[in-house]
Amino acid sequence: MLARPATVPAMRLTRSLLRSGAIAAPLFVVVFTIAGALRPGYDPMRHPVSSLALGPGGWVQTVNFLVTGALMLAFAAGSRHALRQRGGPGALWTPLLVGTYAVGLIGAGVFVTDPVSGYPPGAPDELVYTTVGTLHDVFSVPVFVALTLACFVMARHFGHHRQFGLASYSLATGVLFAAGFLLAGIGFAQTPGLVEIAGALQRVTIATGWAWLTVLAIHLLRTLDADGG
């Protein structure tokens, strides 16, 4: 059954929600890149993005998590309408997975990570868990898992619509994102050979996944405009 045409106010709201997704990912990456470059004692090659929430100026990364999470929640709502209008697989699961990813970002902002890899300066290399830091990790895992699954779900969606370029891009992003997340985690566990580049691996992973979200948001916006929905 075809969805009923949306009203003009509903169309405008959906477009605004989708634009939130297009803005969120670049904003998140730009903020943590600048913060990492300016932070004394912080090594982007070695240290996690989450560690930027520790020490003086840590509020910047905390706000970065919270704002990005809120924008992605808005995008999840917008993607639900856009995908329902378009039809095909993914209309249910993609918004749920993106919403889960967004809630994970917000939780990662509320609960600050534990020190690791010698940051802040003077902290031990080995991770010493606290309750707050554990909660940060609990919320962080769904960020990576949900986004990986969303890539695979949308690969099926694009394949259904015979958009094989986007399907291949989504599938490749899901595989690379999952692999990068695992390798970065192994590095942060102080594994020789990876600990020195764990921060860089995490950044490449984030840039890969967040770029896919931006492409998805822009694609849904264009599709919505083309369909007049």
JSON list of C-alpha atoms in Angstrom, two decimals:
[
{"chain": "A", "resi": 1, "resn": "MET", "atom": "CA", "xyz": [0.00, 0.00, 0.00]},
{"chain": "A", "resi": 2, "resn": "LEU", "atom": "CA", "xyz": [1.32, 3.43, -0.91]},
{"chain": "A", "resi": 3, "resn": "ALA", "atom": "CA", "xyz": [1.77, 5.95, 1.89]},
{"chain": "A", "resi": 4, "resn": "ARG", "atom": "CA", "xyz": [-0.59, 8.89, 1.85]},
{"chain": "A", "resi": 5, "resn": "PRO", "atom": "CA", "xyz": [1.00, 12.10, 0.52]},
{"chain": "A", "resi": 6, "resn": "ALA", "atom": "CA", "xyz": [2.47, 14.19, 3.29]},
{"chain": "A", "resi": 7, "resn": "THR", "atom": "CA", "xyz": [1.17, 17.64, 4.08]},
{"chain": "A", "resi": 8, "resn": "VAL", "atom": "CA", "xyz": [3.40, 20.63, 3.39]},
{"chain": "A", "resi": 9, "resn": "PRO", "atom": "CA", "xyz": [4.22, 21.20, 7.11]},
{"chain": "A", "resi": 10, "resn": "ALA", "atom": "CA", "xyz": [5.06, 17.49, 7.48]},
{"chain": "A", "resi": 11, "resn": "MET", "atom": "CA", "xyz": [7.33, 17.65, 4.43]},
{"chain": "A", "resi": 12, "resn": "ARG", "atom": "CA", "xyz": [9.16, 20.66, 5.84]},
{"chain": "A", "resi": 13, "resn": "LEU", "atom": "CA", "xyz": [9.58, 18.97, 9.21]},
{"chain": "A", "resi": 14, "resn": "THR", "atom": "CA", "xyz": [10.95, 15.81, 7.60]},
{"chain": "A", "resi": 15, "resn": "ARG", "atom": "CA", "xyz": [13.45, 17.79, 5.56]},
{"chain": "A", "resi": 16, "resn": "SER", "atom": "CA", "xyz": [14.60, 19.64, 8.68]},
{"chain": "A", "resi": 17, "resn": "LEU", "atom": "CA", "xyz": [15.05, 16.34, 10.53]},
{"chain": "A", "resi": 18, "resn": "LEU", "atom": "CA", "xyz": [17.06, 14.88, 7.63]},
{"chain": "A", "resi": 19, "resn": "ARG", "atom": "CA", "xyz": [19.25, 17.98, 7.49]},
{"chain": "A", "resi": 20, "resn": "SER", "atom": "CA", "xyz": [20.08, 17.36, 11.15]},
{"chain": "A", "resi": 21, "resn": "GLY", "atom": "CA", "xyz": [21.68, 14.08, 10.08]},
{"chain": "A", "resi": 22, "resn": "ALA", "atom": "CA", "xyz": [23.64, 15.76, 7.30]},
{"chain": "A", "resi": 23, "resn": "ILE", "atom": "CA", "xyz": [25.02, 18.33, 9.75]},
{"chain": "A", "resi": 24, "resn": "ALA", "atom": "CA", "xyz": [25.71, 16.10, 12.76]},
{"chain": "A", "resi": 25, "resn": "ALA", "atom": "CA", "xyz": [28.48, 13.88, 11.45]},
{"chain": "A", "resi": 26, "resn": "PRO", "atom": "CA", "xyz": [30.77, 16.60, 10.02]},
{"chain": "A", "resi": 27, "resn": "LEU", "atom": "CA", "xyz": [30.20, 18.70, 13.14]},
{"chain": "A", "resi": 28, "resn": "PHE", "atom": "CA", "xyz": [31.25, 15.85, 15.42]},
{"chain": "A", "resi": 29, "resn": "VAL", "atom": "CA", "xyz": [34.44, 15.12, 13.45]},
{"chain": "A", "resi": 30, "resn": "VAL", "atom": "CA", "xyz": [35.45, 18.78, 13.13]},
{"chain": "A", "resi": 31, "resn": "VAL", "atom": "CA", "xyz": [34.99, 19.43, 16.85]},
{"chain": "A", "resi": 32, "resn": "PHE", "atom": "CA", "xyz": [37.00, 16.46, 18.09]},
{"chain": "A", "resi": 33, "resn": "THR", "atom": "CA", "xyz": [39.73, 17.08, 15.48]},
{"chain": "A", "resi": 34, "resn": "ILE", "atom": "CA", "xyz": [40.22, 20.68, 16.58]},
{"chain": "A", "resi": 35, "resn": "ALA", "atom": "CA", "xyz": [39.95, 19.80, 20.28]},
{"chain": "A", "resi": 36, "resn": "GLY", "atom": "CA", "xyz": [42.54, 17.04, 19.91]},
{"chain": "A", "resi": 37, "resn": "ALA", "atom": "CA", "xyz": [44.97, 19.31, 18.08]},
{"chain": "A", "resi": 38, "resn": "LEU", "atom": "CA", "xyz": [44.73, 21.99, 20.77]},
{"chain": "A", "resi": 39, "resn": "ARG", "atom": "CA", "xyz": [44.84, 19.80, 23.89]},
{"chain": "A", "resi": 40, "resn": "PRO", "atom": "CA", "xyz": [48.24, 19.71, 25.68]},
{"chain": "A", "resi": 41, "resn": "GLY", "atom": "CA", "xyz": [49.50, 16.17, 26.23]},
{"chain": "A", "resi": 42, "resn": "TYR", "atom": "CA", "xyz": [46.87, 14.64, 23.98]},
{"chain": "A", "resi": 43, "resn": "ASP", "atom": "CA", "xyz": [48.08, 12.46, 21.07]},
{"chain": "A", "resi": 44, "resn": "PRO", "atom": "CA", "xyz": [45.38, 11.83, 18.40]},
{"chain": "A", "resi": 45, "resn": "MET", "atom": "CA", "xyz": [47.43, 8.89, 17.09]},
{"chain": "A", "resi": 46, "resn": "ARG", "atom": "CA", "xyz": [47.26, 7.12, 20.45]},
{"chain": "A", "resi": 47, "resn": "HIS", "atom": "CA", "xyz": [44.37, 8.41, 22.53]},
{"chain": "A", "resi": 48, "resn": "PRO", "atom": "CA", "xyz": [40.61, 7.78, 22.13]},
{"chain": "A", "resi": 49, "resn": "VAL", "atom": "CA", "xyz": [38.24, 10.53, 21.07]},
{"chain": "A", "resi": 50, "resn": "SER", "atom": "CA", "xyz": [36.32, 9.97, 24.31]},
{"chain": "A", "resi": 51, "resn": "SER", "atom": "CA", "xyz": [39.41, 10.95, 26.34]},
{"chain": "A", "resi": 52, "resn": "LEU", "atom": "CA", "xyz": [38.90, 14.52, 25.18]},
{"chain": "A", "resi": 53, "resn": "ALA", "atom": "CA", "xyz": [36.09, 14.69, 27.75]},
{"chain": "A", "resi": 54, "resn": "LEU", "atom": "CA", "xyz": [38.72, 14.35, 30.51]},
{"chain": "A", "resi": 55, "resn": "GLY", "atom": "CA", "xyz": [40.66, 17.22, 32.06]},
{"chain": "A", "resi": 56, "resn": "PRO", "atom": "CA", "xyz": [40.45, 20.97, 31.39]},
{"chain": "A", "resi": 57, "resn": "GLY", "atom": "CA", "xyz": [38.23, 21.75, 28.45]},
{"chain": "A", "resi": 58, "resn": "GLY", "atom": "CA", "xyz": [36.61, 18.34, 28.59]},
{"chain": "A", "resi": 59, "resn": "TRP", "atom": "CA", "xyz": [33.18, 19.92, 28.45]},
{"chain": "A", "resi": 60, "resn": "VAL", "atom": "CA", "xyz": [33.72, 20.58, 24.72]},
{"chain": "A", "resi": 61, "resn": "GLN", "atom": "CA", "xyz": [33.74, 16.89, 23.85]},
{"chain": "A", "resi": 62, "resn": "THR", "atom": "CA", "xyz": [30.90, 16.20, 26.27]},
{"chain": "A", "resi": 63, "resn": "VAL", "atom": "CA", "xyz": [28.76, 18.79, 24.50]},
{"chain": "A", "resi": 64, "resn": "ASN", "atom": "CA", "xyz": [29.93, 17.33, 21.17]},
{"chain": "A", "resi": 65, "resn": "PHE", "atom": "CA", "xyz": [28.52, 13.93, 22.17]},
{"chain": "A", "resi": 66, "resn": "LEU", "atom": "CA", "xyz": [25.25, 15.38, 23.42]},
{"chain": "A", "resi": 67, "resn": "VAL", "atom": "CA", "xyz": [24.59, 17.70, 20.47]},
{"chain": "A", "resi": 68, "resn": "THR", "atom": "CA", "xyz": [25.50, 15.06, 17.89]},
{"chain": "A", "resi": 69, "resn": "GLY", "atom": "CA", "xyz": [23.31, 12.53, 19.65]},
{"chain": "A", "resi": 70, "resn": "ALA", "atom": "CA", "xyz": [20.35, 14.91, 19.68]},
{"chain": "A", "resi": 71, "resn": "LEU", "atom": "CA", "xyz": [20.81, 15.74, 15.99]},
{"chain": "A", "resi": 72, "resn": "MET", "atom": "CA", "xyz": [21.00, 12.04, 15.13]},
{"chain": "A", "resi": 73, "resn": "LEU", "atom": "CA", "xyz": [17.82, 11.34, 17.09]},
{"chain": "A", "resi": 74, "resn": "ALA", "atom": "CA", "xyz": [16.14, 13.93, 14.92]},
{"chain": "A", "resi": 75, "resn": "PHE", "atom": "CA", "xyz": [17.60, 12.29, 11.82]},
{"chain": "A", "resi": 76, "resn": "ALA", "atom": "CA", "xyz": [16.29, 8.89, 12.94]},
{"chain": "A", "resi": 77, "resn": "ALA", "atom": "CA", "xyz": [12.78, 10.36, 13.09]},
{"chain": "A", "resi": 78, "resn": "GLY", "atom": "CA", "xyz": [13.15, 11.96, 9.67]},
{"chain": "A", "resi": 79, "resn": "SER", "atom": "CA", "xyz": [14.55, 8.80, 8.10]},
{"chain": "A", "resi": 80, "resn": "ARG", "atom": "CA", "xyz": [11.49, 6.85, 9.27]},
{"chain": "A", "resi": 81, "resn": "HIS", "atom": "CA", "xyz": [9.16, 9.04, 7.22]},
{"chain": "A", "resi": 82, "resn": "ALA", "atom": "CA", "xyz": [11.49, 9.24, 4.21]},
{"chain": "A", "resi": 83, "resn": "LEU", "atom": "CA", "xyz": [12.00, 5.46, 4.06]},
{"chain": "A", "resi": 84, "resn": "ARG", "atom": "CA", "xyz": [8.31, 4.72, 4.53]},
{"chain": "A", "resi": 85, "resn": "GLN", "atom": "CA", "xyz": [7.54, 7.04, 1.63]},
{"chain": "A", "resi": 86, "resn": "ARG", "atom": "CA", "xyz": [10.11, 5.27, -0.50]},
{"chain": "A", "resi": 87, "resn": "GLY", "atom": "CA", "xyz": [9.14, 1.71, 0.39]},
{"chain": "A", "resi": 88, "resn": "GLY", "atom": "CA", "xyz": [11.28, -1.39, 0.45]},
{"chain": "A", "resi": 89, "resn": "PRO", "atom": "CA", "xyz": [13.24, -3.04, 3.28]},
{"chain": "A", "resi": 90, "resn": "GLY", "atom": "CA", "xyz": [14.80, -0.95, 6.02]},
{"chain": "A", "resi": 91, "resn": "ALA", "atom": "CA", "xyz": [11.92, 1.41, 6.77]},
{"chain": "A", "resi": 92, "resn": "LEU", "atom": "CA", "xyz": [11.51, -0.06, 10.25]},
{"chain": "A", "resi": 93, "resn": "TRP", "atom": "CA", "xyz": [14.99, -1.13, 11.27]},
{"chain": "A", "resi": 94, "resn": "THR", "atom": "CA", "xyz": [17.11, 1.72, 9.95]},
{"chain": "A", "resi": 95, "resn": "PRO", "atom": "CA", "xyz": [15.41, 4.44, 12.05]},
{"chain": "A", "resi": 96, "resn": "LEU", "atom": "CA", "xyz": [15.53, 2.17, 15.11]},
{"chain": "A", "resi": 97, "resn": "LEU", "atom": "CA", "xyz": [19.23, 1.46, 14.62]},
{"chain": "A", "resi": 98, "resn": "VAL", "atom": "CA", "xyz": [20.09, 5.10, 13.99]},
{"chain": "A", "resi": 99, "resn": "GLY", "atom": "CA", "xyz": [18.06, 6.02, 17.08]},
{"chain": "A", "resi": 100, "resn": "THR", "atom": "CA", "xyz": [19.98, 3.44, 19.12]},
{"chain": "A", "resi": 101, "resn": "TYR", "atom": "CA", "xyz": [23.24, 4.89, 17.82]},
{"chain": "A", "resi": 102, "resn": "ALA", "atom": "CA", "xyz": [22.05, 8.39, 18.83]},
{"chain": "A", "resi": 103, "resn": "VAL", "atom": "CA", "xyz": [21.09, 7.29, 22.35]},
{"chain": "A", "resi": 104, "resn": "GLY", "atom": "CA", "xyz": [24.52, 5.68, 22.67]},
{"chain": "A", "resi": 105, "resn": "LEU", "atom": "CA", "xyz": [26.20, 8.98, 21.79]},
{"chain": "A", "resi": 106, "resn": "ILE", "atom": "CA", "xyz": [24.13, 10.83, 24.38]},
{"chain": "A", "resi": 107, "resn": "GLY", "atom": "CA", "xyz": [24.96, 8.23, 27.03]},
{"chain": "A", "resi": 108, "resn": "ALA", "atom": "CA", "xyz": [28.66, 8.42, 26.12]},
{"chain": "A", "resi": 109, "resn": "GLY", "atom": "CA", "xyz": [28.43, 12.16, 26.73]},
{"chain": "A", "resi": 110, "resn": "VAL", "atom": "CA", "xyz": [26.64, 11.86, 30.06]},
{"chain": "A", "resi": 111, "resn": "PHE", "atom": "CA", "xyz": [29.10, 9.28, 31.43]},
{"chain": "A", "resi": 112, "resn": "VAL", "atom": "CA", "xyz": [32.76, 10.23, 31.04]},
{"chain": "A", "resi": 113, "resn": "THR", "atom": "CA", "xyz": [35.28, 7.59, 30.01]},
{"chain": "A", "resi": 114, "resn": "ASP", "atom": "CA", "xyz": [38.09, 6.31, 32.24]},
{"chain": "A", "resi": 115, "resn": "PRO", "atom": "CA", "xyz": [41.70, 7.38, 31.57]},
{"chain": "A", "resi": 116, "resn": "VAL", "atom": "CA", "xyz": [43.68, 5.08, 29.26]},
{"chain": "A", "resi": 117, "resn": "SER", "atom": "CA", "xyz": [46.97, 5.06, 27.33]},
{"chain": "A", "resi": 118, "resn": "GLY", "atom": "CA", "xyz": [48.54, 7.63, 29.64]},
{"chain": "A", "resi": 119, "resn": "TYR", "atom": "CA", "xyz": [45.96, 10.38, 29.18]},
{"chain": "A", "resi": 120, "resn": "PRO", "atom": "CA", "xyz": [45.39, 12.69, 30.98]},
{"chain": "A", "resi": 121, "resn": "PRO", "atom": "CA", "xyz": [49.12, 13.12, 31.62]},
{"chain": "A", "resi": 122, "resn": "GLY", "atom": "CA", "xyz": [50.12, 11.06, 34.64]},
{"chain": "A", "resi": 123, "resn": "ALA", "atom": "CA", "xyz": [47.37, 8.48, 34.18]},
{"chain": "A", "resi": 124, "resn": "PRO", "atom": "CA", "xyz": [48.39, 4.82, 33.77]},
{"chain": "A", "resi": 125, "resn": "ASP", "atom": "CA", "xyz": [48.43, 3.17, 30.36]},
{"chain": "A", "resi": 126, "resn": "GLU", "atom": "CA", "xyz": [46.21, 0.32, 31.49]},
{"chain": "A", "resi": 127, "resn": "LEU", "atom": "CA", "xyz": [42.50, 1.01, 31.81]},
{"chain": "A", "resi": 128, "resn": "VAL", "atom": "CA", "xyz": [41.26, 1.00, 35.42]},
{"chain": "A", "resi": 129, "resn": "TYR", "atom": "CA", "xyz": [37.48, 0.68, 35.38]},
{"chain": "A", "resi": 130, "resn": "THR", "atom": "CA", "xyz": [35.14, 2.88, 37.41]},
{"chain": "A", "resi": 131, "resn": "THR", "atom": "CA", "xyz": [31.35, 2.74, 37.47]},
{"chain": "A", "resi": 132, "resn": "VAL", "atom": "CA", "xyz": [31.02, 5.92, 35.40]},
{"chain": "A", "resi": 133, "resn": "GLY", "atom": "CA", "xyz": [33.64, 4.76, 32.90]},
{"chain": "A", "resi": 134, "resn": "THR", "atom": "CA", "xyz": [31.95, 1.38, 32.56]},
{"chain": "A", "resi": 135, "resn": "LEU", "atom": "CA", "xyz": [28.64, 3.10, 31.82]},
{"chain": "A", "resi": 136, "resn": "HIS", "atom": "CA", "xyz": [30.42, 5.13, 29.15]},
{"chain": "A", "resi": 137, "resn": "ASP", "atom": "CA", "xyz": [31.54, 1.88, 27.51]},
{"chain": "A", "resi": 138, "resn": "VAL", "atom": "CA", "xyz": [28.08, 0.35, 27.87]},
{"chain": "A", "resi": 139, "resn": "PHE", "atom": "CA", "xyz": [26.63, 3.23, 25.86]},
{"chain": "A", "resi": 140, "resn": "SER", "atom": "CA", "xyz": [29.54, 3.34, 23.40]},
{"chain": "A", "resi": 141, "resn": "VAL", "atom": "CA", "xyz": [29.20, -0.26, 22.22]},
{"chain": "A", "resi": 142, "resn": "PRO", "atom": "CA", "xyz": [25.69, 0.26, 20.75]},
{"chain": "A", "resi": 143, "resn": "VAL", "atom": "CA", "xyz": [27.04, 3.28, 18.86]},
{"chain": "A", "resi": 144, "resn": "PHE", "atom": "CA", "xyz": [29.32, 1.03, 16.83]},
{"chain": "A", "resi": 145, "resn": "VAL", "atom": "CA", "xyz": [27.10, -2.07, 16.69]},
{"chain": "A", "resi": 146, "resn": "ALA", "atom": "CA", "xyz": [23.94, -0.19, 15.68]},
{"chain": "A", "resi": 147, "resn": "LEU", "atom": "CA", "xyz": [25.70, 1.80, 12.99]},
{"chain": "A", "resi": 148, "resn": "THR", "atom": "CA", "xyz": [27.30, -1.35, 11.55]},
{"chain": "A", "resi": 149, "resn": "LEU", "atom": "CA", "xyz": [23.91, -3.06, 11.37]},
{"chain": "A", "resi": 150, "resn": "ALA", "atom": "CA", "xyz": [22.31, 0.04, 9.84]},
{"chain": "A", "resi": 151, "resn": "CYS", "atom": "CA", "xyz": [24.87, -0.12, 7.02]},
{"chain": "A", "resi": 152, "resn": "PHE", "atom": "CA", "xyz": [23.94, -3.72, 6.30]},
{"chain": "A", "resi": 153, "resn": "VAL", "atom": "CA", "xyz": [20.20, -3.04, 6.46]},
{"chain": "A", "resi": 154, "resn": "MET", "atom": "CA", "xyz": [20.54, -0.14, 4.04]},
{"chain": "A", "resi": 155, "resn": "ALA", "atom": "CA", "xyz": [22.72, -2.22, 1.73]},
{"chain": "A", "resi": 156, "resn": "ARG", "atom": "CA", "xyz": [19.70, -4.51, 1.36]},
{"chain": "A", "resi": 157, "resn": "HIS", "atom": "CA", "xyz": [17.42, -1.51, 0.90]},
{"chain": "A", "resi": 158, "resn": "PHE", "atom": "CA", "xyz": [19.55, -0.04, -1.87]},
{"chain": "A", "resi": 159, "resn": "GLY", "atom": "CA", "xyz": [19.89, -3.44, -3.51]},
{"chain": "A", "resi": 160, "resn": "HIS", "atom": "CA", "xyz": [16.11, -3.76, -3.51]},
{"chain": "A", "resi": 161, "resn": "HIS", "atom": "CA", "xyz": [15.91, -0.44, -5.39]},
{"chain": "A", "resi": 162, "resn": "ARG", "atom": "CA", "xyz": [18.71, -1.55, -7.75]},
{"chain": "A", "resi": 163, "resn": "GLN", "atom": "CA", "xyz": [21.00, 1.22, -6.54]},
{"chain": "A", "resi": 164, "resn": "PHE", "atom": "CA", "xyz": [23.98, -1.08, -6.52]},
{"chain": "A", "resi": 165, "resn": "GLY", "atom": "CA", "xyz": [26.60, 1.61, -6.03]},
{"chain": "A", "resi": 166, "resn": "LEU", "atom": "CA", "xyz": [25.01, 2.76, -2.78]},
{"chain": "A", "resi": 167, "resn": "ALA", "atom": "CA", "xyz": [24.40, -0.87, -1.78]},
{"chain": "A", "resi": 168, "resn": "SER", "atom": "CA", "xyz": [28.09, -1.71, -2.24]},
{"chain": "A", "resi": 169, "resn": "TYR", "atom": "CA", "xyz": [29.15, 1.46, -0.42]},
{"chain": "A", "resi": 170, "resn": "SER", "atom": "CA", "xyz": [26.88, 0.61, 2.52]},
{"chain": "A", "resi": 171, "resn": "LEU", "atom": "CA", "xyz": [28.12, -2.98, 2.70]},
{"chain": "A", "resi": 172, "resn": "ALA", "atom": "CA", "xyz": [31.78, -1.92, 2.52]},
{"chain": "A", "resi": 173, "resn": "THR", "atom": "CA", "xyz": [31.23, 0.75, 5.16]},
{"chain": "A", "resi": 174, "resn": "GLY", "atom": "CA", "xyz": [29.66, -1.79, 7.53]},
{"chain": "A", "resi": 175, "resn": "VAL", "atom": "CA", "xyz": [32.58, -4.20, 7.13]},
{"chain": "A", "resi": 176, "resn": "LEU", "atom": "CA", "xyz": [35.27, -1.52, 7.48]},
{"chain": "A", "resi": 177, "resn": "PHE", "atom": "CA", "xyz": [33.49, 0.12, 10.41]},
{"chain": "A", "resi": 178, "resn": "ALA", "atom": "CA", "xyz": [33.22, -3.15, 12.34]},
{"chain": "A", "resi": 179, "resn": "ALA", "atom": "CA", "xyz": [36.85, -4.07, 11.61]},
{"chain": "A", "resi": 180, "resn": "GLY", "atom": "CA", "xyz": [38.12, -0.64, 12.59]},
{"chain": "A", "resi": 181, "resn": "PHE", "atom": "CA", "xyz": [36.15, -0.69, 15.84]},
{"chain": "A", "resi": 182, "resn": "LEU", "atom": "CA", "xyz": [37.62, -4.07, 16.81]},
{"chain": "A", "resi": 183, "resn": "LEU", "atom": "CA", "xyz": [41.19, -3.09, 15.92]},
{"chain": "A", "resi": 184, "resn": "ALA", "atom": "CA", "xyz": [40.97, 0.20, 17.82]},
{"chain": "A", "resi": 185, "resn": "GLY", "atom": "CA", "xyz": [39.58, -1.61, 20.86]},
{"chain": "A", "resi": 186, "resn": "ILE", "atom": "CA", "xyz": [42.44, -4.10, 20.76]},
{"chain": "A", "resi": 187, "resn": "GLY", "atom": "CA", "xyz": [44.85, -1.18, 20.57]},
{"chain": "A", "resi": 188, "resn": "PHE", "atom": "CA", "xyz": [43.32, 0.60, 23.56]},
{"chain": "A", "resi": 189, "resn": "ALA", "atom": "CA", "xyz": [43.80, -2.67, 25.47]},
{"chain": "A", "resi": 190, "resn": "GLN", "atom": "CA", "xyz": [47.53, -1.90, 25.13]},
{"chain": "A", "resi": 191, "resn": "THR", "atom": "CA", "xyz": [48.30, -4.53, 22.51]},
{"chain": "A", "resi": 192, "resn": "PRO", "atom": "CA", "xyz": [51.81, -3.90, 21.13]},
{"chain": "A", "resi": 193, "resn": "GLY", "atom": "CA", "xyz": [51.82, -2.75, 17.54]},
{"chain": "A", "resi": 194, "resn": "LEU", "atom": "CA", "xyz": [48.31, -1.31, 17.79]},
{"chain": "A", "resi": 195, "resn": "VAL", "atom": "CA", "xyz": [48.38, 0.77, 20.97]},
{"chain": "A", "resi": 196, "resn": "GLU", "atom": "CA", "xyz": [50.57, 3.38, 19.26]},
{"chain": "A", "resi": 197, "resn": "ILE", "atom": "CA", "xyz": [48.01, 3.90, 16.46]},
{"chain": "A", "resi": 198, "resn": "ALA", "atom": "CA", "xyz": [44.75, 3.04, 18.24]},
{"chain": "A", "resi": 199, "resn": "GLY", "atom": "CA", "xyz": [43.62, 6.66, 18.24]},
{"chain": "A", "resi": 200, "resn": "ALA", "atom": "CA", "xyz": [44.24, 6.97, 14.50]},
{"chain": "A", "resi": 201, "resn": "LEU", "atom": "CA", "xyz": [42.39, 3.71, 13.85]},
{"chain": "A", "resi": 202, "resn": "GLN", "atom": "CA", "xyz": [39.43, 4.95, 15.85]},
{"chain": "A", "resi": 203, "resn": "ARG", "atom": "CA", "xyz": [39.38, 8.25, 13.96]},
{"chain": "A", "resi": 204, "resn": "VAL", "atom": "CA", "xyz": [39.43, 6.53, 10.58]},
{"chain": "A", "resi": 205, "resn": "THR", "atom": "CA", "xyz": [36.63, 4.26, 11.78]},
{"chain": "A", "resi": 206, "resn": "ILE", "atom": "CA", "xyz": [34.52, 7.17, 12.99]},
{"chain": "A", "resi": 207, "resn": "ALA", "atom": "CA", "xyz": [35.14, 9.18, 9.81]},
{"chain": "A", "resi": 208, "resn": "THR", "atom": "CA", "xyz": [34.13, 6.15, 7.71]},
{"chain": "A", "resi": 209, "resn": "GLY", "atom": "CA", "xyz": [30.87, 5.53, 9.55]},
{"chain": "A", "resi": 210, "resn": "TRP", "atom": "CA", "xyz": [29.91, 9.15, 10.09]},
{"chain": "A", "resi": 211, "resn": "ALA", "atom": "CA", "xyz": [30.55, 9.93, 6.40]},
{"chain": "A", "resi": 212, "resn": "TRP", "atom": "CA", "xyz": [28.12, 7.16, 5.46]},
{"chain": "A", "resi": 213, "resn": "LEU", "atom": "CA", "xyz": [25.47, 8.74, 7.68]},
{"chain": "A", "resi": 214, "resn": "THR", "atom": "CA", "xyz": [26.00, 12.07, 5.94]},
{"chain": "A", "resi": 215, "resn": "VAL", "atom": "CA", "xyz": [25.65, 10.45, 2.52]},
{"chain": "A", "resi": 216, "resn": "LEU", "atom": "CA", "xyz": [22.51, 8.65, 3.68]},
{"chain": "A", "resi": 217, "resn": "ALA", "atom": "CA", "xyz": [20.95, 11.88, 4.97]},
{"chain": "A", "resi": 218, "resn": "ILE", "atom": "CA", "xyz": [21.71, 13.74, 1.75]},
{"chain": "A", "resi": 219, "resn": "HIS", "atom": "CA", "xyz": [20.40, 10.86, -0.34]},
{"chain": "A", "resi": 220, "resn": "LEU", "atom": "CA", "xyz": [17.13, 10.70, 1.59]},
{"chain": "A", "resi": 221, "resn": "LEU", "atom": "CA", "xyz": [16.72, 14.46, 1.24]},
{"chain": "A", "resi": 222, "resn": "ARG", "atom": "CA", "xyz": [17.19, 14.28, -2.52]},
{"chain": "A", "resi": 223, "resn": "THR", "atom": "CA", "xyz": [14.86, 11.30, -2.79]},
{"chain": "A", "resi": 224, "resn": "LEU", "atom": "CA", "xyz": [12.22, 13.10, -0.79]},
{"chain": "A", "resi": 225, "resn": "ASP", "atom": "CA", "xyz": [12.48, 16.15, -3.02]},
{"chain": "A", "resi": 226, "resn": "ALA", "atom": "CA", "xyz": [12.36, 14.04, -6.18]},
{"chain": "A", "resi": 227, "resn": "ASP", "atom": "CA", "xyz": [9.27, 12.19, -4.98]},
{"chain": "A", "resi": 228, "resn": "GLY", "atom": "CA", "xyz": [7.61, 15.38, -3.79]},
{"chain": "A", "resi": 229, "resn": "GLY", "atom": "CA", "xyz": [7.02, 13.73, -0.41]}
]
